[in-house]
Coordinates of C-alpha atoms and ligand atoms in Angstrom, one line a residue:
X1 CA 91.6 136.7 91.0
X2 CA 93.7 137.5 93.8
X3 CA 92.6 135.2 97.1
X4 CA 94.3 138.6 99.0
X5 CA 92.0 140.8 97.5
X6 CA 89.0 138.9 100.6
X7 CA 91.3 140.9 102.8
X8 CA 91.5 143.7 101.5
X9 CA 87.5 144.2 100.8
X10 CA 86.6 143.4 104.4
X11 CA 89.5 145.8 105.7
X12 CA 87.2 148.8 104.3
X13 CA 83.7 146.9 104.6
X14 CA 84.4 145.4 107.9
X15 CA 87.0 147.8 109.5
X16 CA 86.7 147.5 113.4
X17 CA 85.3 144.2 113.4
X18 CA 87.6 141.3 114.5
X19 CA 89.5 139.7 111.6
X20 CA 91.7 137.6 113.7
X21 CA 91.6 136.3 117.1
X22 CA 93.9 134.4 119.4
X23 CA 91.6 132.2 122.2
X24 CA 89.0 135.5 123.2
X25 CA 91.7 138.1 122.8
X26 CA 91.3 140.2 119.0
X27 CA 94.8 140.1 118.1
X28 CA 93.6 142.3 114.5
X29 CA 90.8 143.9 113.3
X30 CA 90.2 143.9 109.0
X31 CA 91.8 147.0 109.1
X32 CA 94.7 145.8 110.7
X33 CA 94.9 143.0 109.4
X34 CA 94.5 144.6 105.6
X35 CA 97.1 147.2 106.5
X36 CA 99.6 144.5 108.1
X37 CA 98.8 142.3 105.0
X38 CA 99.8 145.0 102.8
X39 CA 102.8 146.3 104.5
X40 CA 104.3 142.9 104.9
X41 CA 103.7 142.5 101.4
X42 CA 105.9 145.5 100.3
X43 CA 108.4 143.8 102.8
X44 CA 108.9 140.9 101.0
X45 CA 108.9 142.6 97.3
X46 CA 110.9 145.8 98.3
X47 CA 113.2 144.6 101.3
X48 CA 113.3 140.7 100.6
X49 CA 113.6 140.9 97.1
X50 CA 110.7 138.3 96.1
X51 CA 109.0 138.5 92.8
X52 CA 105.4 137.6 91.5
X53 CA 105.8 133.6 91.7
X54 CA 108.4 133.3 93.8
X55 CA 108.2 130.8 96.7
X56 CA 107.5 131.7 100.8
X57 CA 107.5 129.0 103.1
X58 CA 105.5 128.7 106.4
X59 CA 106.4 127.4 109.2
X60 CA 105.1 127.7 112.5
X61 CA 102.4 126.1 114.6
X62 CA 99.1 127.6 114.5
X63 CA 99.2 131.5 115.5
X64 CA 97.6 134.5 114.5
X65 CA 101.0 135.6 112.2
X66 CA 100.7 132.5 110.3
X67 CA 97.8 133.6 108.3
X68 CA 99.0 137.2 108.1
X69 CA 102.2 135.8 106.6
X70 CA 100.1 133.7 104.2
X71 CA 97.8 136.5 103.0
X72 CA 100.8 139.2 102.6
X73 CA 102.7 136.3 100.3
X74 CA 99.1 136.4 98.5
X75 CA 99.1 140.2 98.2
X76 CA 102.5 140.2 96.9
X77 CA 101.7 137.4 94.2
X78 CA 104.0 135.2 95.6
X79 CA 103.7 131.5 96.0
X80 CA 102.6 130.0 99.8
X81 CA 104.6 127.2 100.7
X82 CA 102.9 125.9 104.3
X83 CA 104.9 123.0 105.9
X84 CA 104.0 120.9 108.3
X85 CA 105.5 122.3 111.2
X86 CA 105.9 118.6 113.2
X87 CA 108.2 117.2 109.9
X88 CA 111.8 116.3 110.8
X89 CA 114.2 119.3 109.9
X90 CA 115.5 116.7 107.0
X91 CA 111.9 116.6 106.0
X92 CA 111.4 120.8 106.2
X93 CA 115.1 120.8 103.9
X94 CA 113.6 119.1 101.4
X95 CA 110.6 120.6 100.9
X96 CA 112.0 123.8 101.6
X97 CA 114.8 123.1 98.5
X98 CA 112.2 121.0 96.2
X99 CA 110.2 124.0 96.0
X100 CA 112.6 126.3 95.8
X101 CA 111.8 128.6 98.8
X102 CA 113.5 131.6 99.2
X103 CA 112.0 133.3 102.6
X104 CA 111.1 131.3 105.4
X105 CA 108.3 132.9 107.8
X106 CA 108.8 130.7 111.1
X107 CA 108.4 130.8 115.1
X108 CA 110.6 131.3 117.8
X109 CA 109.4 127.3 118.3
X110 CA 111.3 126.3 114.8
X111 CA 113.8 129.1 114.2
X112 CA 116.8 127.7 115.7
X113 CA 116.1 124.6 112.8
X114 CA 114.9 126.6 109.8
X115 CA 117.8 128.8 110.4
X116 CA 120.8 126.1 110.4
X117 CA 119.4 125.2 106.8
X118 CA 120.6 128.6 105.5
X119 CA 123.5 127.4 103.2
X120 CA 122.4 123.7 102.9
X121 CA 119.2 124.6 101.0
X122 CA 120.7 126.3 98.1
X123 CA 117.7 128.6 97.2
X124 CA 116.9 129.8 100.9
X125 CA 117.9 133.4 101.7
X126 CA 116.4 134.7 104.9
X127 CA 114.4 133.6 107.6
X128 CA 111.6 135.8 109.4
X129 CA 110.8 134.9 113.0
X130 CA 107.1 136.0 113.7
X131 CA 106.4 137.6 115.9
X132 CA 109.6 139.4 116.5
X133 CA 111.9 142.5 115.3
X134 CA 111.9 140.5 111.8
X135 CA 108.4 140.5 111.3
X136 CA 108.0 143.8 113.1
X137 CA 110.2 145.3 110.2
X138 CA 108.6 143.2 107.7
X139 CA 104.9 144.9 108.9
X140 CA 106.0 148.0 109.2
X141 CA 107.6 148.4 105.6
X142 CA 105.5 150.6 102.7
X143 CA 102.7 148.5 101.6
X144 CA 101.9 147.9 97.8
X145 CA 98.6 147.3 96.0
X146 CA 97.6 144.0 95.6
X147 CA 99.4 142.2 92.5
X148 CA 97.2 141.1 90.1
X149 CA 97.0 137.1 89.7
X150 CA 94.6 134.9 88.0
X151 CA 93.0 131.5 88.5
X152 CA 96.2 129.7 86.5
X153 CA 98.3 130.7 88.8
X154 CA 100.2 128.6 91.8
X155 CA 99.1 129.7 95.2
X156 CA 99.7 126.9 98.0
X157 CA 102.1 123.9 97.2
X158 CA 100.6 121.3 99.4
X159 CA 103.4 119.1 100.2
X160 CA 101.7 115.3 100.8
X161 CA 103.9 112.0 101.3
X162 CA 104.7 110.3 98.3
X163 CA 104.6 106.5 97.8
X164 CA 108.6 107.2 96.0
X165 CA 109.7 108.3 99.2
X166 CA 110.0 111.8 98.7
X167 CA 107.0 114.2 99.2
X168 CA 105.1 116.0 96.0
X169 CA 104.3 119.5 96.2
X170 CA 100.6 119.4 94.6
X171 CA 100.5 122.7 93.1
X172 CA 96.8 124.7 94.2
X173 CA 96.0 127.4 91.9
X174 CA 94.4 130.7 92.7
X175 CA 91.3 129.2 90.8
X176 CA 91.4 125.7 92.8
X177 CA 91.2 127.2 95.9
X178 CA 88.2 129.5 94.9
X179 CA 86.2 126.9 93.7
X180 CA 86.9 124.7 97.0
X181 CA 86.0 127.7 98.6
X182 CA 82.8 128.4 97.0
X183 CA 82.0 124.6 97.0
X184 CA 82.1 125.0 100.8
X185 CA 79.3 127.1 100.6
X186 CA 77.2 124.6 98.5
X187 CA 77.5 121.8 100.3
X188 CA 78.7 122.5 103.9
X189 CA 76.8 125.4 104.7
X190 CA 76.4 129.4 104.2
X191 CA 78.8 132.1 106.4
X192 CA 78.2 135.2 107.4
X193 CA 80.2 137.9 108.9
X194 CA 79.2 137.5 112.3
X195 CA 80.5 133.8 112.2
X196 CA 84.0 132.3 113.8
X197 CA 86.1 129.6 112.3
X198 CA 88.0 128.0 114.8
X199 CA 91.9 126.6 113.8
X200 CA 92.1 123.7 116.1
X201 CA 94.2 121.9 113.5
X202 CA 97.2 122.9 112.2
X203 CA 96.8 125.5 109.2
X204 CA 99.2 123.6 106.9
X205 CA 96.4 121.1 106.2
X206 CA 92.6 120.7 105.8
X207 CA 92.4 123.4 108.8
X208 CA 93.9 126.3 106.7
X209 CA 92.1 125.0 103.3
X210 CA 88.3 125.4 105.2
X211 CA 89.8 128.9 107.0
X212 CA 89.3 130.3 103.0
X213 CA 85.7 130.4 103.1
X214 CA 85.2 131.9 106.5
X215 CA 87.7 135.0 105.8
X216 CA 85.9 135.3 102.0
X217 CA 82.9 136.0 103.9
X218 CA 84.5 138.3 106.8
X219 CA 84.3 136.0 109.6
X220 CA 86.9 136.1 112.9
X221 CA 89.6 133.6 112.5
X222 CA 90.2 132.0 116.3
X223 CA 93.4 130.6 117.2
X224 CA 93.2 128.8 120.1
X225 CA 95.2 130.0 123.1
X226 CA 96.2 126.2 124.5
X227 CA 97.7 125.2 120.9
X228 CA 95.2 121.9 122.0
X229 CA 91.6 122.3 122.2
X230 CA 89.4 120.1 125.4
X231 CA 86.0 120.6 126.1
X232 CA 86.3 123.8 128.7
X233 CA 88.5 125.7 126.4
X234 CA 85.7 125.1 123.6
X235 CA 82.8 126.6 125.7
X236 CA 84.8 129.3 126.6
X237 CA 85.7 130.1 122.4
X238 CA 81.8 129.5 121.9
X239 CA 80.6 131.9 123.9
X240 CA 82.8 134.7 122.7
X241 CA 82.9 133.4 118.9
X242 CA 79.7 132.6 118.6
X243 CA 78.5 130.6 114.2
X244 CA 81.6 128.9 115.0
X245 CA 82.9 125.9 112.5
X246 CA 85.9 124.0 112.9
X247 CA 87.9 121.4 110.6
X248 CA 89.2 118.1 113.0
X249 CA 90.5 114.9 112.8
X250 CA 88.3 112.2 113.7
X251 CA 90.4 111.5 116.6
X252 CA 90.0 114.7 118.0
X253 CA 86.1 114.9 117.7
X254 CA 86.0 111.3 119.3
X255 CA 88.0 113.2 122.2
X256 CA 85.9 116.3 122.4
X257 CA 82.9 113.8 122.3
X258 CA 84.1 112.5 125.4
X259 CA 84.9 115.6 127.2
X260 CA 82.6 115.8 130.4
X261 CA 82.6 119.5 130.1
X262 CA 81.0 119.0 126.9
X263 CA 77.9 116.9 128.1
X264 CA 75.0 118.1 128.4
X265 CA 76.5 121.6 127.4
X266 CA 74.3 124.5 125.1
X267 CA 76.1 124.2 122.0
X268 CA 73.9 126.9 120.5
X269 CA 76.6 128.9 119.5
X270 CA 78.1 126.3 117.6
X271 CA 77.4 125.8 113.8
X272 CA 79.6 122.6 112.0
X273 CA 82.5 120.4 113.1
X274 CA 83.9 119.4 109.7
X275 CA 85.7 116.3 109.7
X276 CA 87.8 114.2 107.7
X277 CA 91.0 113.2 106.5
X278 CA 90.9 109.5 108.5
X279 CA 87.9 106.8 108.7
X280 CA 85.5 107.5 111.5
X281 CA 84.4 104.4 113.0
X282 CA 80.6 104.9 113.2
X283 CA 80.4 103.8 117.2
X284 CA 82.7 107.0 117.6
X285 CA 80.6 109.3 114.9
X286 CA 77.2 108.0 116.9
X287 CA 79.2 109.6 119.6
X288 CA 79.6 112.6 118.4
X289 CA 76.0 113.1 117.3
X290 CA 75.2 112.5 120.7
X291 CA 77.2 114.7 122.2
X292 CA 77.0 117.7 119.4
X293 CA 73.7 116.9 117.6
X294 CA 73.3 117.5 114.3
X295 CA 76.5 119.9 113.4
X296 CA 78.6 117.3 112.2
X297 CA 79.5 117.2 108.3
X298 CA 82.2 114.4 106.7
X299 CA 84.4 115.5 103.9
X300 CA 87.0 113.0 102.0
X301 CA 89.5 114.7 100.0
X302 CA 93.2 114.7 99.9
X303 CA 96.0 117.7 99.0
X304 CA 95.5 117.0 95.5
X305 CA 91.8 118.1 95.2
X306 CA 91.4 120.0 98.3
X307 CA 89.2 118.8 100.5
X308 CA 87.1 118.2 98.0
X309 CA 86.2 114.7 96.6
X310 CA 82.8 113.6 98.6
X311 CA 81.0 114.5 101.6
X312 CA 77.9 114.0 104.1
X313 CA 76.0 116.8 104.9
X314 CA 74.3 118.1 108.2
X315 CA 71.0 117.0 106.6
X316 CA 72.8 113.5 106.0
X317 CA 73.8 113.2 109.6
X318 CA 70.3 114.2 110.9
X319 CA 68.4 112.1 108.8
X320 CA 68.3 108.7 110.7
X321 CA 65.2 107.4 109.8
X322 CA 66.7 107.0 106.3
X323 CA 66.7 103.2 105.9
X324 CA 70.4 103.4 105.1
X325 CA 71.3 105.4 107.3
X326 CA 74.0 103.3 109.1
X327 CA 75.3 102.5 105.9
X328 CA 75.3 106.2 104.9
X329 CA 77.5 107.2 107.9
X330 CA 80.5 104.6 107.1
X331 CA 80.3 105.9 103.6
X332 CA 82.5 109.2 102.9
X333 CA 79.2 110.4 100.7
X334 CA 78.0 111.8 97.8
X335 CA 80.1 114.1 95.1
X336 CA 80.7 117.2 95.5
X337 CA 78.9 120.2 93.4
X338 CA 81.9 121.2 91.6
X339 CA 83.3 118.0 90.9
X340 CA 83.3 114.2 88.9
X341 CA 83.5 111.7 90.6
X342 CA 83.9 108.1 89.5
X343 CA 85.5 104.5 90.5
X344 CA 87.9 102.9 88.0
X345 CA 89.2 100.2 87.0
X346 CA 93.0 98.9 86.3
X347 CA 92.6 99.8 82.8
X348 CA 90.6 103.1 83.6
X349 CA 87.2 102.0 82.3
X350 CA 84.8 103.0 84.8
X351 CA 82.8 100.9 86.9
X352 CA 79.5 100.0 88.0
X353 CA 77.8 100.8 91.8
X354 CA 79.2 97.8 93.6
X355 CA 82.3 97.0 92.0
X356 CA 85.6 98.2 94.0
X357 CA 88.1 100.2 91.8
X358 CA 90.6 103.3 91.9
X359 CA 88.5 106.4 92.8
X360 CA 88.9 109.1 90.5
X361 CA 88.0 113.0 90.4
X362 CA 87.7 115.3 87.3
X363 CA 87.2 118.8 88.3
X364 CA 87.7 122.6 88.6
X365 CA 89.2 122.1 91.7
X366 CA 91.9 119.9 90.7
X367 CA 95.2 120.5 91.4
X368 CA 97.4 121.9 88.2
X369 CA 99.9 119.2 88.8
X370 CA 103.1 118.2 91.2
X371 CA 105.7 120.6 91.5
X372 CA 108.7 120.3 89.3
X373 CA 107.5 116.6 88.5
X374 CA 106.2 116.1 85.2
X375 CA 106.2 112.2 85.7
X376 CA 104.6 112.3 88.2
X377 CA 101.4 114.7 87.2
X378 CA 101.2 112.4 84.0
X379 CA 100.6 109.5 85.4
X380 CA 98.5 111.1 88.5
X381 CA 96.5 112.9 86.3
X382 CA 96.2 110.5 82.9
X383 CA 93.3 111.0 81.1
X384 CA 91.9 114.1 82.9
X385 CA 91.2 112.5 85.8
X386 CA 93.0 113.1 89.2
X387 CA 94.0 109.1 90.4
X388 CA 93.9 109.1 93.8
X389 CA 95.0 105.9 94.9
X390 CA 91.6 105.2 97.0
X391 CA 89.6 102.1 96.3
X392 CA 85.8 102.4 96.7
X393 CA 83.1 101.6 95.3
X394 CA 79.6 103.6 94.9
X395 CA 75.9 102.1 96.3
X396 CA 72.9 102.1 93.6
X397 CA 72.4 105.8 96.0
X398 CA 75.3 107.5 94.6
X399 CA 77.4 107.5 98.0
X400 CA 81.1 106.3 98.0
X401 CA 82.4 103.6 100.8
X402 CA 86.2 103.5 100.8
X403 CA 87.9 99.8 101.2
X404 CA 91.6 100.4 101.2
X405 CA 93.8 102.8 99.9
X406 CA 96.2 101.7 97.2
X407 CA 99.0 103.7 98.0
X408 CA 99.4 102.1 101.9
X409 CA 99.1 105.0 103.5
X410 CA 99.0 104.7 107.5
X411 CA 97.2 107.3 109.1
X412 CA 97.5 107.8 112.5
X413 CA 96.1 110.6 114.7
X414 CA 95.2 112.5 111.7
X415 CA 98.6 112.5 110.5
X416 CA 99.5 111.1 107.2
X417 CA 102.3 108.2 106.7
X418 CA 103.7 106.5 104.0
X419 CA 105.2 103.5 104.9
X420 CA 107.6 103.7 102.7
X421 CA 109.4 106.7 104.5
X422 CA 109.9 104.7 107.5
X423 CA 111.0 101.4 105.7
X424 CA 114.3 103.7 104.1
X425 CA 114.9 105.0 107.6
X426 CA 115.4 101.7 109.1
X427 CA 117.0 100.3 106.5
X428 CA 120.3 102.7 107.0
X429 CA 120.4 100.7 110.1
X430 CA 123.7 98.5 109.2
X431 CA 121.7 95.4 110.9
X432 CA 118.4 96.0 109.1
X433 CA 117.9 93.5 106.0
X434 CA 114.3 94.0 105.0
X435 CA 111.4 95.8 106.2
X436 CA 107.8 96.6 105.7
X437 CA 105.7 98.5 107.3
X438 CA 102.5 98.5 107.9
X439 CA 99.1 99.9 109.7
X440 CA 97.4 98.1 112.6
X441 CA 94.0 99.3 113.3
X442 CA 94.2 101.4 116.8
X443 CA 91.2 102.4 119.0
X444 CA 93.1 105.5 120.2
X445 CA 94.7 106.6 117.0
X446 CA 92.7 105.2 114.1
X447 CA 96.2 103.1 112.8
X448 CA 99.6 102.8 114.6
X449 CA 102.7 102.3 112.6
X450 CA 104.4 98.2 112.5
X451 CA 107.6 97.7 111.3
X452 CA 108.3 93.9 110.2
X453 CA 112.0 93.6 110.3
X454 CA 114.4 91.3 109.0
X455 CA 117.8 91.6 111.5
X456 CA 121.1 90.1 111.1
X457 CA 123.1 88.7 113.8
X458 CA 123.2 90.4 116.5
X459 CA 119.7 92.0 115.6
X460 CA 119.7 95.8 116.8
X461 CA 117.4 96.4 119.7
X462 CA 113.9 98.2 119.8
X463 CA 115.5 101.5 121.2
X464 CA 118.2 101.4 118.1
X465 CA 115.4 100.8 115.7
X466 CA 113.5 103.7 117.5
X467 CA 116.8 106.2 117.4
X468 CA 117.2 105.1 113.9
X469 CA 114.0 106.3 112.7
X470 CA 114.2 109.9 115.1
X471 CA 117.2 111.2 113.4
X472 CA 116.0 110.8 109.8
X473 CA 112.2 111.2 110.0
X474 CA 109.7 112.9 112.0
X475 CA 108.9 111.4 115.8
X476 CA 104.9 110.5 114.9
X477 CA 106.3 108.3 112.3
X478 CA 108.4 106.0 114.5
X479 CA 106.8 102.6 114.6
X480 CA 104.8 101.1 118.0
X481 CA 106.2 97.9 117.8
X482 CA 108.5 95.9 116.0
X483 CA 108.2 92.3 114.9
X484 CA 111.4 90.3 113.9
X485 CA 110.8 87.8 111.4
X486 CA 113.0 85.5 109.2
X487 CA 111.5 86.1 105.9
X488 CA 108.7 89.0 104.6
X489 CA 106.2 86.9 102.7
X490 CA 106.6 87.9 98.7
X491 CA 104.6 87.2 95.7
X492 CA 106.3 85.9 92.3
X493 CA 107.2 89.3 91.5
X494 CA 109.4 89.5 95.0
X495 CA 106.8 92.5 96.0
X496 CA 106.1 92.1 99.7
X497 CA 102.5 91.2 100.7
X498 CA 101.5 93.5 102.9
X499 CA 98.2 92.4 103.2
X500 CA 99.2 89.5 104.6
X501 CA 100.9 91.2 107.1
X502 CA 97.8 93.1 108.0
X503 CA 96.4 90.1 108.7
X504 CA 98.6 88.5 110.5
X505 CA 98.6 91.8 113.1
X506 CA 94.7 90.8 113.5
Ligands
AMP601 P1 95.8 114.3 102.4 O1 96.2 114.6 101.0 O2 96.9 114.5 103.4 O3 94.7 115.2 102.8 O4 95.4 112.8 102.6 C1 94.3 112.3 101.8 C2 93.9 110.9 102.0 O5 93.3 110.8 103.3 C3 92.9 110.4 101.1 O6 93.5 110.0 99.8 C4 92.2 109.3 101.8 O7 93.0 108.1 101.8 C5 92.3 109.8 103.3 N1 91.0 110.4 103.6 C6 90.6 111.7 103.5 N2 89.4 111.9 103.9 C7 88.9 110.8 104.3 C8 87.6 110.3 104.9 N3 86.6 111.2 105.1 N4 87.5 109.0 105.2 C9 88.5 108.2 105.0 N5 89.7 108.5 104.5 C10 89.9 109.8 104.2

């Protein structure tokens, strides 16, 4: 099926009822927004050319026209490319040529860079600026009926960081994203049409993935006004969204937890903070139950199997007079209805509760493969099995506890980073020898990035290092602090030991 056909039932069922929202303001009703949906689909098939499977990129930050965009590249049966909208403009080239993109749908924030990569990204043709006379024209052409798609077939390519340097596009079907849609509603909770789902996060990530459910079931999605999201604006959403569920970042429900504003507040009207993507350190997360009782739920997933791997439920999180109930809460859970989930080991047998190994995820909801990168499915997805590159290990219970994750990601502030993107943008420094990079647990941001470098003589200075790393790769990523050392500790395979270095930052 046709994810765009959600819209288009509520646009009759649902009509006047607010479809999308930016902070209390409806910015469409399911009408509108079925008719806008439609109309910008005809837009991109008869004025922009595009044909079933071809590739629209997003981006923008979170606003109202970002999921109208979305839907309408749906309708049209084309394929949604959503980019994180805070990636370098080298980043946004390359993903914008790996997949092939033809139309970019951006904001006024990001036009100025998508549209200097006209020419240097071979397949890009036009850019749409939304809102503005672009997009106007693009709503206001003759809408088509929606184009028949079914669950084989690409939807979202959901770009992630690749331990080679170069992001994958993990390829989400039409059928993946159904069944992490309807495994919401099995282990998260049930929505109605009178709920809210609030996009706090940005909609290129686990925010956009848990926005699927709510507008399946006719619920309001709120953008909110301040692009941020404290405690005052929160109330003031709650009260005129009332059912409301939002995805965050564990740093940003440690934050809202802490919010004055919030304490002591009637939080009545609101129904689940979902969060994930990053540890939560259970001091924080007994924080947060504190401050917003029960309505908490943990997921652990990645791009790959969206958002859908493990999770702890509401019931979970309220049930503290379970023996293990501490232990529970630094655990990412138990599987998910729709899908397998085991912990291998290095020759993919699997292994017992207790015993740490690769986890792995067999399932519906698994992704068809990387884009354009046979190699790289093959050896992600050997045997059946989605290898994640996340070490756990299960309790005699059933619930998974994450130890490390193979692939040395750093993530900090709810922001993915591969080390290895930052070690190839210092080492175009001409003074730059070696480096490794590596996480150092951070109160404030979960991990901050460490670069260990090995200079020559004279060694460049911190504020080279830093401009180095801002003209190739996106500003989050730039290492905190730099440590210059003689030699990187190796093994007797010359691979850096990284864990070493781990520990010597503690
Ligand atoms: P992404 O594909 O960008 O969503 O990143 C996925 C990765 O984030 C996973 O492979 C994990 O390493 C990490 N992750 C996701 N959810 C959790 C969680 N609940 N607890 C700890 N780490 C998580």
């Amino acid at each position: 099926m046709n994810l765009a056909s959600w819209v288009e039932r509520n646009g009759r069922r649902l009509r006047d009822r607010p479809a999308l929202a930016e902070g209390t303001r409806v910015h469409a009703t399911w009408a509108e927004l079925a008719a806008r949906v439609a109309a910008a689909a005809g837009g991109m098939r008869d004025e922009l050319g595009l044909a079933p499977g071809d590739r629209v990129a997003i981006v923008m930050r979170n606003r109202p026209e970002y999921l109208e965009a979305q839907f309408a590249a749906w309708h049209a049966g084309l394929v949604a490319v959503p980019v994180n909208a805070r990636l370098h403009r080298e980043e946004i080239a390359y993903v914008l040529g790996h997949s092939g993109t033809q139309v970019v749908v951006t904001d006024e924030e990001h036009a100025s860079d998508v549209e200097a990569l006209v020419g240097s990204v071979a397949s890009l043709r036009t850019v749409v600026v939304a809102p503005g006379p672009s997009w106007d024209a693009l709503i206001g052409a003759d809408p088509i009926s929606l184009v028949d798609r079914g669950p084989d077939d690409a939807a979202w390519l959901f770009y992630t960081s690749g331990t080679t340097g170069q992001p994958k596009g993990a390829t989400l079907t039409m059928g993946n994203l159904l069944m992490a849609s309807l495994s919401y509603y099995a282990d998260i909770g049930a929505i109605a049409d009178h709920d809210s789902v609030l996009h706090a996060a940005p909609l290129s990530h686990g925010a956009g993935l848990y926005g699927l459910p709510h507008v399946a079931k006719g619920a309001v999605s709120v953008i909110p006004a301040s692009g941020g999201l404290d405690g005052p604006e929160l109330l003031e959403l709650l009260e005129r969204w009332p059912g409301m569920s939002f995805f965050a970042a564990p740093l940003m429900v440690r934050r809202l937890a802490g919010d004055p504003a919030l304490r002591d507040a009637d939080l009545t009207a609101l129904k689940t903070i979902i969060y994930g993507g990053a540890p939560m350190y259970l001091a924080d997360l007994e924080d947060a139950l504190e401050t917003f009782g029960p309505r908490l739920a943990q997921i652990y997933g990645q791009g790959e199997t969206p958002m859908t791997i493990t999770g702890l439920s509401k019931a979970d999180h309220g049930d503290r007079d379970h023996p293990r109930w501490r232990e529970r809460m630094q655990s990412v859970g138990f599987p998910r209805t729709d899908v397998e989930v085991r912990v291998f080991d290095d020759d993919d047998q699997p292994l017992p509760a207790g015993q740490e190994g690769e986890v792995v995820v067999r399932g519906r909801v698994v992704m068809a493969g990387y884009w354009n990168q046979p190699e790289a499915t093959a050896e992600t997805l050997r045997g059946g099995w989605l290898h994640t590159g996340d070490i756990g290990s299960f309790d005699d219970d059933g619930f998974l506890t994450l130890h490390d994750r193979s692939k040395d990601l750093i993530i900090s502030g709810g922001m993915n980073i591969y080390p290895r993107e930052v070690e190839e943008a210092l080492l175009t420094h001409p003074q730059v020898e070696a480096v490794a990079v590596v996480g150092r647990p951070d109160p404030e941001w979960g991990e901050s990035v460490v670069a260990f470098v090995v200079a020559g003589d004279p060694a460049p200075t911190e504020a080279e290092l830093d401009q180095t790393c801002l003209d190739r790769i996106a500003r989050f990523k730039r290492p905190k602090d730099y440590h210059f050392v003689d030699a990187l500790p190796v093994n007797n395979y010359g691979k850096v030991l990284k864990r070493e270095l781990r520990e010597r930052l503690r």
